[in-house]
Short mmCIF file of the C-alpha atoms (twelve columns), coordinates in Angstrom:
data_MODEL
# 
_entry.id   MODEL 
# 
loop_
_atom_site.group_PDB 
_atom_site.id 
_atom_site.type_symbol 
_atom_site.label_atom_id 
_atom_site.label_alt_id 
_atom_site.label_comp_id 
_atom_site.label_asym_id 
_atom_site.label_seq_id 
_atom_site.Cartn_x 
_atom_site.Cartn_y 
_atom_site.Cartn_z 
_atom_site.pdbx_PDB_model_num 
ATOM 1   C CA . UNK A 1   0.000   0.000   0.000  1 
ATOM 2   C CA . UNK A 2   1.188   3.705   -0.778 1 
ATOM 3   C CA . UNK A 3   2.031   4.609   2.558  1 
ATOM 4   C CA . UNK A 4   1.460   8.143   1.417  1 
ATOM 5   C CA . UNK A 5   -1.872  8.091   1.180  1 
ATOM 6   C CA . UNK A 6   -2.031  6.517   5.043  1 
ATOM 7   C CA . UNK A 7   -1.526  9.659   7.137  1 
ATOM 8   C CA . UNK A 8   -2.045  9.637   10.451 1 
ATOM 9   C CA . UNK A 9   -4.601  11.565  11.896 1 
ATOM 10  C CA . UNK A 10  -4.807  12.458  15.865 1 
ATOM 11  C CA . UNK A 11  -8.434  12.276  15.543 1 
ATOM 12  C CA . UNK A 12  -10.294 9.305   15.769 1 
ATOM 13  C CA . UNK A 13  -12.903 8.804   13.794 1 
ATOM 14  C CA . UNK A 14  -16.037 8.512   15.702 1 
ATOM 15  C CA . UNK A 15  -18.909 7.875   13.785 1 
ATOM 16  C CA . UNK A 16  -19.476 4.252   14.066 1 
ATOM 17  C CA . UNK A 17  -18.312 3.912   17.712 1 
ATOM 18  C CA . UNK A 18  -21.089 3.156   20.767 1 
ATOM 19  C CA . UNK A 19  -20.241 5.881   23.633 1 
ATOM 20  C CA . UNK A 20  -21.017 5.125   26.948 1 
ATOM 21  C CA . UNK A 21  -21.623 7.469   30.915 1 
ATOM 22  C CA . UNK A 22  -19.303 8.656   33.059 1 
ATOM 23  C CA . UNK A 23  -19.939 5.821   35.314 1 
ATOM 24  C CA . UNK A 24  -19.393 3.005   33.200 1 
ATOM 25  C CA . UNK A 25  -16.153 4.391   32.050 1 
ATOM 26  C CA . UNK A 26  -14.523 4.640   34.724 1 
ATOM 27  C CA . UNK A 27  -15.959 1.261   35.911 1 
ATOM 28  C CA . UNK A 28  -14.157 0.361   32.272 1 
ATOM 29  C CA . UNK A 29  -10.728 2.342   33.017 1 
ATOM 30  C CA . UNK A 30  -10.219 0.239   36.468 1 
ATOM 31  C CA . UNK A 31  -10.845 -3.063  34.822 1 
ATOM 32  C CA . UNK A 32  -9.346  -2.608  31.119 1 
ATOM 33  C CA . UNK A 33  -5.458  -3.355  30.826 1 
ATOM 34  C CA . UNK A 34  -4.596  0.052   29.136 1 
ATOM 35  C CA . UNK A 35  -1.305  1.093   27.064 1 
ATOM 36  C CA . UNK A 36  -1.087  4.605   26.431 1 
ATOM 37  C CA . UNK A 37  0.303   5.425   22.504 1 
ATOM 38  C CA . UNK A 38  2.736   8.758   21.953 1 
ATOM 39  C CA . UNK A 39  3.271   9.247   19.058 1 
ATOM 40  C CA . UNK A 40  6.631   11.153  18.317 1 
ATOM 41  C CA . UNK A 41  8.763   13.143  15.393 1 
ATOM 42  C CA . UNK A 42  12.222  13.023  17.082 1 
ATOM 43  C CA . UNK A 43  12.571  13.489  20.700 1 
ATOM 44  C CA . UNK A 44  9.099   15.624  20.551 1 
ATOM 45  C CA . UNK A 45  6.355   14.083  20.983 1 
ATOM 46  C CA . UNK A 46  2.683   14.800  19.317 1 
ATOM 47  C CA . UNK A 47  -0.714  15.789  20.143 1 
ATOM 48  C CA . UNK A 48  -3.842  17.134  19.120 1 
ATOM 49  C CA . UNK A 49  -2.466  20.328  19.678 1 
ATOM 50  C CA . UNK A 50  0.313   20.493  18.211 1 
ATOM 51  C CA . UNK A 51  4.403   19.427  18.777 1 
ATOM 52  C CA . UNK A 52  5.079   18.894  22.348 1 
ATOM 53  C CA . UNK A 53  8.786   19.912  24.136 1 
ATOM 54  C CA . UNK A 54  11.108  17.356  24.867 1 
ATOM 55  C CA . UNK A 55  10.848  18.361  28.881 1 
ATOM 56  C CA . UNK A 56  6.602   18.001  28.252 1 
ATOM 57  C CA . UNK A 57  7.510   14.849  26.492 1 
ATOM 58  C CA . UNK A 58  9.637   13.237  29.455 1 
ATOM 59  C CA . UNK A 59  6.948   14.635  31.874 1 
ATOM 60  C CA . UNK A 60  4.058   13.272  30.330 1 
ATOM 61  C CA . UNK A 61  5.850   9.151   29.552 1 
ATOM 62  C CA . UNK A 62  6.863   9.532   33.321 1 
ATOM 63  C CA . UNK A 63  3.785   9.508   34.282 1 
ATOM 64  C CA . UNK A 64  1.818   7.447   31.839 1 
ATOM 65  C CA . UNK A 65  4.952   4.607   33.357 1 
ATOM 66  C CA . UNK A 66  3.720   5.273   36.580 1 
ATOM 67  C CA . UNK A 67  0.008   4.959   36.161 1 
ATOM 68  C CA . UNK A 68  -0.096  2.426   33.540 1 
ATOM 69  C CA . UNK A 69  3.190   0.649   33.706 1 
ATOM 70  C CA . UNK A 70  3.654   0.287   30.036 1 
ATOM 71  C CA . UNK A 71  3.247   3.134   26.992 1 
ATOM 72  C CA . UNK A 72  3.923   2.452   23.133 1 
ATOM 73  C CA . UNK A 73  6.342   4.403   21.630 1 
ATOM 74  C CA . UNK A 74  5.042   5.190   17.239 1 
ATOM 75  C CA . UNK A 75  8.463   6.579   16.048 1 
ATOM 76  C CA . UNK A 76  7.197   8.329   12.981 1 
ATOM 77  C CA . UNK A 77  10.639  8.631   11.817 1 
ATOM 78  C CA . UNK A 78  11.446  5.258   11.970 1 
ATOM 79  C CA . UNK A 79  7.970   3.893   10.742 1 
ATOM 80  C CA . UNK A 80  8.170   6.527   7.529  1 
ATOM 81  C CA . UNK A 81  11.832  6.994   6.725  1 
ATOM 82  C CA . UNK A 82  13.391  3.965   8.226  1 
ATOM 83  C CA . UNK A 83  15.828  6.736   10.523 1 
ATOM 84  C CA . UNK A 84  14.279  5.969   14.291 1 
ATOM 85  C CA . UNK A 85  15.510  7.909   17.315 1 
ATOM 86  C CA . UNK A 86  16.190  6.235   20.433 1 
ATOM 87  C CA . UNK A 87  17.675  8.725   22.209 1 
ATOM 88  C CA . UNK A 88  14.649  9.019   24.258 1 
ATOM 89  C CA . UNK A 89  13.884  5.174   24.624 1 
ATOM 90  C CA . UNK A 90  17.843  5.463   26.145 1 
ATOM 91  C CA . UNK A 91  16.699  7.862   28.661 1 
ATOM 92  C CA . UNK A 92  13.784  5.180   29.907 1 
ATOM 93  C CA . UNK A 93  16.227  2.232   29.266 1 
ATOM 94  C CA . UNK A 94  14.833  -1.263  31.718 1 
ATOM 95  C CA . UNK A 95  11.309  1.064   31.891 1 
ATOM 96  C CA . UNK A 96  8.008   -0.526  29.886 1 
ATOM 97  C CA . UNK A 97  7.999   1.092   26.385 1 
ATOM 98  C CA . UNK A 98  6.848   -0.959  23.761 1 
ATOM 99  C CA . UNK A 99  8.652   0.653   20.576 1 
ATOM 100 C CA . UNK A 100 7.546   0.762   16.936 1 
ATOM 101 C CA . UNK A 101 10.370  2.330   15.366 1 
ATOM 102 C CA . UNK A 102 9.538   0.824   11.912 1 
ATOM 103 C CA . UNK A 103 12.018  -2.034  12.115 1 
ATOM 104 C CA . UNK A 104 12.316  -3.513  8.642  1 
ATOM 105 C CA . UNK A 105 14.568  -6.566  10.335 1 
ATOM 106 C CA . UNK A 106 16.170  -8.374  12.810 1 
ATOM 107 C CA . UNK A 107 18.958  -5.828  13.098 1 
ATOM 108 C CA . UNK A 108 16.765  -3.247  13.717 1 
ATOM 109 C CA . UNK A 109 14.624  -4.911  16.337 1 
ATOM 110 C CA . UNK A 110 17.801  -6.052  18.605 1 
ATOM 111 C CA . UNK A 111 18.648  -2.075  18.209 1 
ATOM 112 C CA . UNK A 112 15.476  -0.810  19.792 1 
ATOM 113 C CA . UNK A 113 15.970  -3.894  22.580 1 
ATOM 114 C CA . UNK A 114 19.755  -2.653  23.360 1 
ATOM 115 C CA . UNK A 115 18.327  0.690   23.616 1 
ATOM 116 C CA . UNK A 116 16.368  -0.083  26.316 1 
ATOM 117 C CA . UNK A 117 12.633  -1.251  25.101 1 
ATOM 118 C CA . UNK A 118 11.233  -3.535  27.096 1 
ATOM 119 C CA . UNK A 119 9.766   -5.002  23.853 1 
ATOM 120 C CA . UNK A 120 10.087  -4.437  19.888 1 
ATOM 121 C CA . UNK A 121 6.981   -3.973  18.115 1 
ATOM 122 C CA . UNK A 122 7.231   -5.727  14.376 1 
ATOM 123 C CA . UNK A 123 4.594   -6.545  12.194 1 
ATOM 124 C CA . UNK A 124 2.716   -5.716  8.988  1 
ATOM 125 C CA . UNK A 125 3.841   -2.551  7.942  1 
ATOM 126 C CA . UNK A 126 7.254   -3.054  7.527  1 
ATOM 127 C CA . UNK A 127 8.089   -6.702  7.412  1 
ATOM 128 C CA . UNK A 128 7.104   -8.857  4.555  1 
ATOM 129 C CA . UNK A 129 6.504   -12.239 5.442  1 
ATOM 130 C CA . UNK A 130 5.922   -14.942 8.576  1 
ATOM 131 C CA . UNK A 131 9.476   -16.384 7.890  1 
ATOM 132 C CA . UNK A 132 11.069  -13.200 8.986  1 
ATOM 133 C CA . UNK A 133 9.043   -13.070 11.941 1 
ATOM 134 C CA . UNK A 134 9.862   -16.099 13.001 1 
ATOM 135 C CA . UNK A 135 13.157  -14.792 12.114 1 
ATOM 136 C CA . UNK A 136 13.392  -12.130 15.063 1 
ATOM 137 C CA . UNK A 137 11.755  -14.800 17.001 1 
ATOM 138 C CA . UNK A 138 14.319  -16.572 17.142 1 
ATOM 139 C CA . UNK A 139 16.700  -13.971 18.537 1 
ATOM 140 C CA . UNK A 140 14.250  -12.663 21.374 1 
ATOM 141 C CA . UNK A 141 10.859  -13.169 23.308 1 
ATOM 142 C CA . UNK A 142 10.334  -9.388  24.019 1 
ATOM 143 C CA . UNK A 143 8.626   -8.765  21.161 1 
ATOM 144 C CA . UNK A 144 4.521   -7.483  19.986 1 
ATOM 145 C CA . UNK A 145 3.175   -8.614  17.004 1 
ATOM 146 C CA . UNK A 146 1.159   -5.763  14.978 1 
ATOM 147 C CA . UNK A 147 -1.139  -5.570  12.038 1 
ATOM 148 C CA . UNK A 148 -1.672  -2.363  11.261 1 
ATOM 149 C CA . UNK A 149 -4.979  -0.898  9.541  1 
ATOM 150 C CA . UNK A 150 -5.886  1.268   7.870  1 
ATOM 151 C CA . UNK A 151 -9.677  2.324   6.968  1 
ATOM 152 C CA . UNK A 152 -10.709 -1.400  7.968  1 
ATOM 153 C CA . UNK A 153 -7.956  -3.285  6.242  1 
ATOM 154 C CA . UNK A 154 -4.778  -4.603  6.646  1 
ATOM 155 C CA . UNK A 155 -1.578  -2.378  5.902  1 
ATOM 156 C CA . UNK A 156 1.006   -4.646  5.159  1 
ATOM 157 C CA . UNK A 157 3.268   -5.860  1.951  1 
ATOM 158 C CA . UNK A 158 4.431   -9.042  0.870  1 
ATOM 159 C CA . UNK A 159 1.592   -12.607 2.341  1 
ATOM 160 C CA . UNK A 160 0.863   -9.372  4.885  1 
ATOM 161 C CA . UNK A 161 -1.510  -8.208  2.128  1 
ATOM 162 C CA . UNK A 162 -3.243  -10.741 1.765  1 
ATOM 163 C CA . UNK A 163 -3.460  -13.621 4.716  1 
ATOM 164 C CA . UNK A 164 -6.577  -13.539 7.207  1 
ATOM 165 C CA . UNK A 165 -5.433  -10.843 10.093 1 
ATOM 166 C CA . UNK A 166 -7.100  -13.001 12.349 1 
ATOM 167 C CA . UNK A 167 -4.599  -15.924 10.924 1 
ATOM 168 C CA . UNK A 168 -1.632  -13.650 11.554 1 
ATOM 169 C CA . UNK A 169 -1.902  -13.281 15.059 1 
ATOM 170 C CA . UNK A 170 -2.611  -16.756 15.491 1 
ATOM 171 C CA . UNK A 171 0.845   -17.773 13.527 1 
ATOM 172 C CA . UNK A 172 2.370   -14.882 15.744 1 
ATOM 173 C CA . UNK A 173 1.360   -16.854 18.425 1 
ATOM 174 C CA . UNK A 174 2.508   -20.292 17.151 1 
ATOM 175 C CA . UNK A 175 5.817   -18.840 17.134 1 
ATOM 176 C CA . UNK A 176 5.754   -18.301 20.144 1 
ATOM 177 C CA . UNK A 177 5.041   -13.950 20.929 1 
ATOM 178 C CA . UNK A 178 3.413   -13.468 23.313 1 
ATOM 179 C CA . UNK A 179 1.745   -9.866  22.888 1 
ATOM 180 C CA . UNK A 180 -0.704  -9.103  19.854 1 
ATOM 181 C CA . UNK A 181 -1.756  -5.214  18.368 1 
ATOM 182 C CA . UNK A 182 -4.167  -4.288  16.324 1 
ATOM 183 C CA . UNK A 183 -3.992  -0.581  15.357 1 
ATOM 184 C CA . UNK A 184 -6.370  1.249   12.937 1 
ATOM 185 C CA . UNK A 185 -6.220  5.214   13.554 1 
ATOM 186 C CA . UNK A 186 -9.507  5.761   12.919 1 
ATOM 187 C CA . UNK A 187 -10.472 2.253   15.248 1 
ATOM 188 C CA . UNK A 188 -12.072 0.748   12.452 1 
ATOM 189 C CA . UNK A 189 -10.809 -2.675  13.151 1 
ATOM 190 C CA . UNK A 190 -13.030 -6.032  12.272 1 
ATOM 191 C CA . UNK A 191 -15.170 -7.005  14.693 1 
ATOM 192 C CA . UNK A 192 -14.331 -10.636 13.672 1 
ATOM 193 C CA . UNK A 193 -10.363 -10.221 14.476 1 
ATOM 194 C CA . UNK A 194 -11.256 -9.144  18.636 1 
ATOM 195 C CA . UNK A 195 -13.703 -12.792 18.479 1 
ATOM 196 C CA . UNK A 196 -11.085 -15.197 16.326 1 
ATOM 197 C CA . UNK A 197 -7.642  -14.322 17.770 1 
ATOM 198 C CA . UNK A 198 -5.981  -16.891 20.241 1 
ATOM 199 C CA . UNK A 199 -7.457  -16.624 23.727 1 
ATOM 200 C CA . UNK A 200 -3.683  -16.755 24.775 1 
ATOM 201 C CA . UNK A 201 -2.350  -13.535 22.662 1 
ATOM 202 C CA . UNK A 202 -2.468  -10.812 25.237 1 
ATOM 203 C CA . UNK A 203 -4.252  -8.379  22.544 1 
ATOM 204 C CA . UNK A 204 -4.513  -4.727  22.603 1 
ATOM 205 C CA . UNK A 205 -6.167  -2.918  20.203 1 
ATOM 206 C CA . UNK A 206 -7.120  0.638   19.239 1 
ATOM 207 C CA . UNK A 207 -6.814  3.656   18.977 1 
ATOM 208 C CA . UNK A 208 -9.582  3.773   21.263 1 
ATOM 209 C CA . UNK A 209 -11.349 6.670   22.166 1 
ATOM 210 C CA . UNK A 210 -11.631 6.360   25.952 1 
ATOM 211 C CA . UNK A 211 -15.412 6.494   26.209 1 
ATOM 212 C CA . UNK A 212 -15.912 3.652   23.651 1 
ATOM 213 C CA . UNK A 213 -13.499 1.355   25.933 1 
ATOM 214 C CA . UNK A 214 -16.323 -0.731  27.766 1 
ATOM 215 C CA . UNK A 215 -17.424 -2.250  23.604 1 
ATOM 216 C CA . UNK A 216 -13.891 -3.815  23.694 1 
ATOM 217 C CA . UNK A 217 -14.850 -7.963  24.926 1 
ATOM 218 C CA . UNK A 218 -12.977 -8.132  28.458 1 
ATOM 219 C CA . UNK A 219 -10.279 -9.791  27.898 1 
ATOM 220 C CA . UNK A 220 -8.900  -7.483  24.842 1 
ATOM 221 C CA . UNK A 221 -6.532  -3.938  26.390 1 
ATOM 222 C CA . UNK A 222 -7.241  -0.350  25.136 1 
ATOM 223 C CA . UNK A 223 -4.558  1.281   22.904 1 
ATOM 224 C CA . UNK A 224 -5.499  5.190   23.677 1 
ATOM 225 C CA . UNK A 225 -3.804  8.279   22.571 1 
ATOM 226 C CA . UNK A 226 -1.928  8.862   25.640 1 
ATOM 227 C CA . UNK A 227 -3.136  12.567  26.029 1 
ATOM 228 C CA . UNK A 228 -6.616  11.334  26.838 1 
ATOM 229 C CA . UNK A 229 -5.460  9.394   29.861 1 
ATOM 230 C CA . UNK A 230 -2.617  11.240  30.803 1 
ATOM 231 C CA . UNK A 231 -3.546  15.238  30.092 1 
ATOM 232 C CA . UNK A 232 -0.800  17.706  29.554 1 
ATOM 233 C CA . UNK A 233 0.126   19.967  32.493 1 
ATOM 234 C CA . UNK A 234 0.378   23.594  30.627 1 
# 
């Protein structure tokens, strides 16, 4: 797919998604395993308002880590250029950040580990085939399987393209990782994947809007746009 006609937008589309009280979400925020997404250009990260300052950056992952144990790092200049920066993934090295820096191999992924991620997020987007994720397999378990969406379908090259994305996280699995994401920015992702895939992926999906959290079946975690659960200070 022509990645430049996938841009990524900060706001979710909502049209399709079933809201729900105050009361029930925050019923839904104690029980739903939650990992906060930044999304960043550099060592800046980004928001619905516009770029945020490195020291706003290192404020706000501090205490998503805190709250939430875990956040997931979207390098966009990894993911679109193939240059990440893990400067800042050095400065939380041994902390939980799950990192998609758009690693295109195995090289890349044990780069993002010896940086300090507590796991390497690979998947449809940039790798081309099962083999080569069976490939990084191999070389570590701290690893989350993706397949990335985009307007409802999968956004991948190579068997990516076309395979069952229900079937991919269930070969994920067979490999042997451990931790599943489905990611469509406008949460358009198939009903049918959140029913089929393997009761023993730990799956997190989104981005979720935080009041449409309680649709998600129970055992499935929220990927939310960090600056909904953790608001900025200034």
């Amino acid at each position: 797919m022509d990645r430049a006609r996938h841009k990524l937008s900060l706001r979710p589309v909502r049209d399709h998604i079933r809201y729900i009280d105050g009361a029930a979400l925050r019923k839904a925020m104690v029980a739903r395993d939650i990992l906060p997404r930044l999304v960043l250009r550099g060592e800046s990260a980004r928001s619905p308002e516009g770029t945020v300052p490195r020291a706003e950056t290192l404020d706000v992952l501090n205490r998503a880590l805190e709250e939430f144990g875990k956040v997931l790092i979207w390098d966009l200049d990894g993911i679109e250029r193939n240059r990440p920066n893990l400067r800042l993934v050095r400065h939380f090295e041994g902390e939980g950040l799950w990192v998609d820096a758009g690693a295109r191999g195995t090289e890349a992924v044990i780069d993002v580990l010896i940086a300090g991620a507590e796991r390497a997020v690979i998947g449809t987007k940039t790798f081309r085939s099962l083999e080569e994720i069976e490939a990084a397999r191999e070389l570590t378990d701290n690893l989350a399987f993706l397949v990335d969406f985009a307007y409802g379908k999968v956004w991948g090259q190579g068997e990516f393209a076309t395979l069952p994305p229900s079937l991919l996280l269930r070969r994920a699995k067979d490999v042997g990782i451990e931790v599943g994401l489905a990611v469509d920015e406008g949460f358009a992702i198939p009903s049918s994947l959140l029913r089929e895939a393997p009761d023993t992926l730990a799956l997190f999906t989104g981005v979720v809007p935080r009041s449409a959290m309680a649709s998600l079946p129970s055992r499935v975690g929220a990927i939310v746009d960090i600056w909904e659960v953790v608001p900025r200070m200034t």
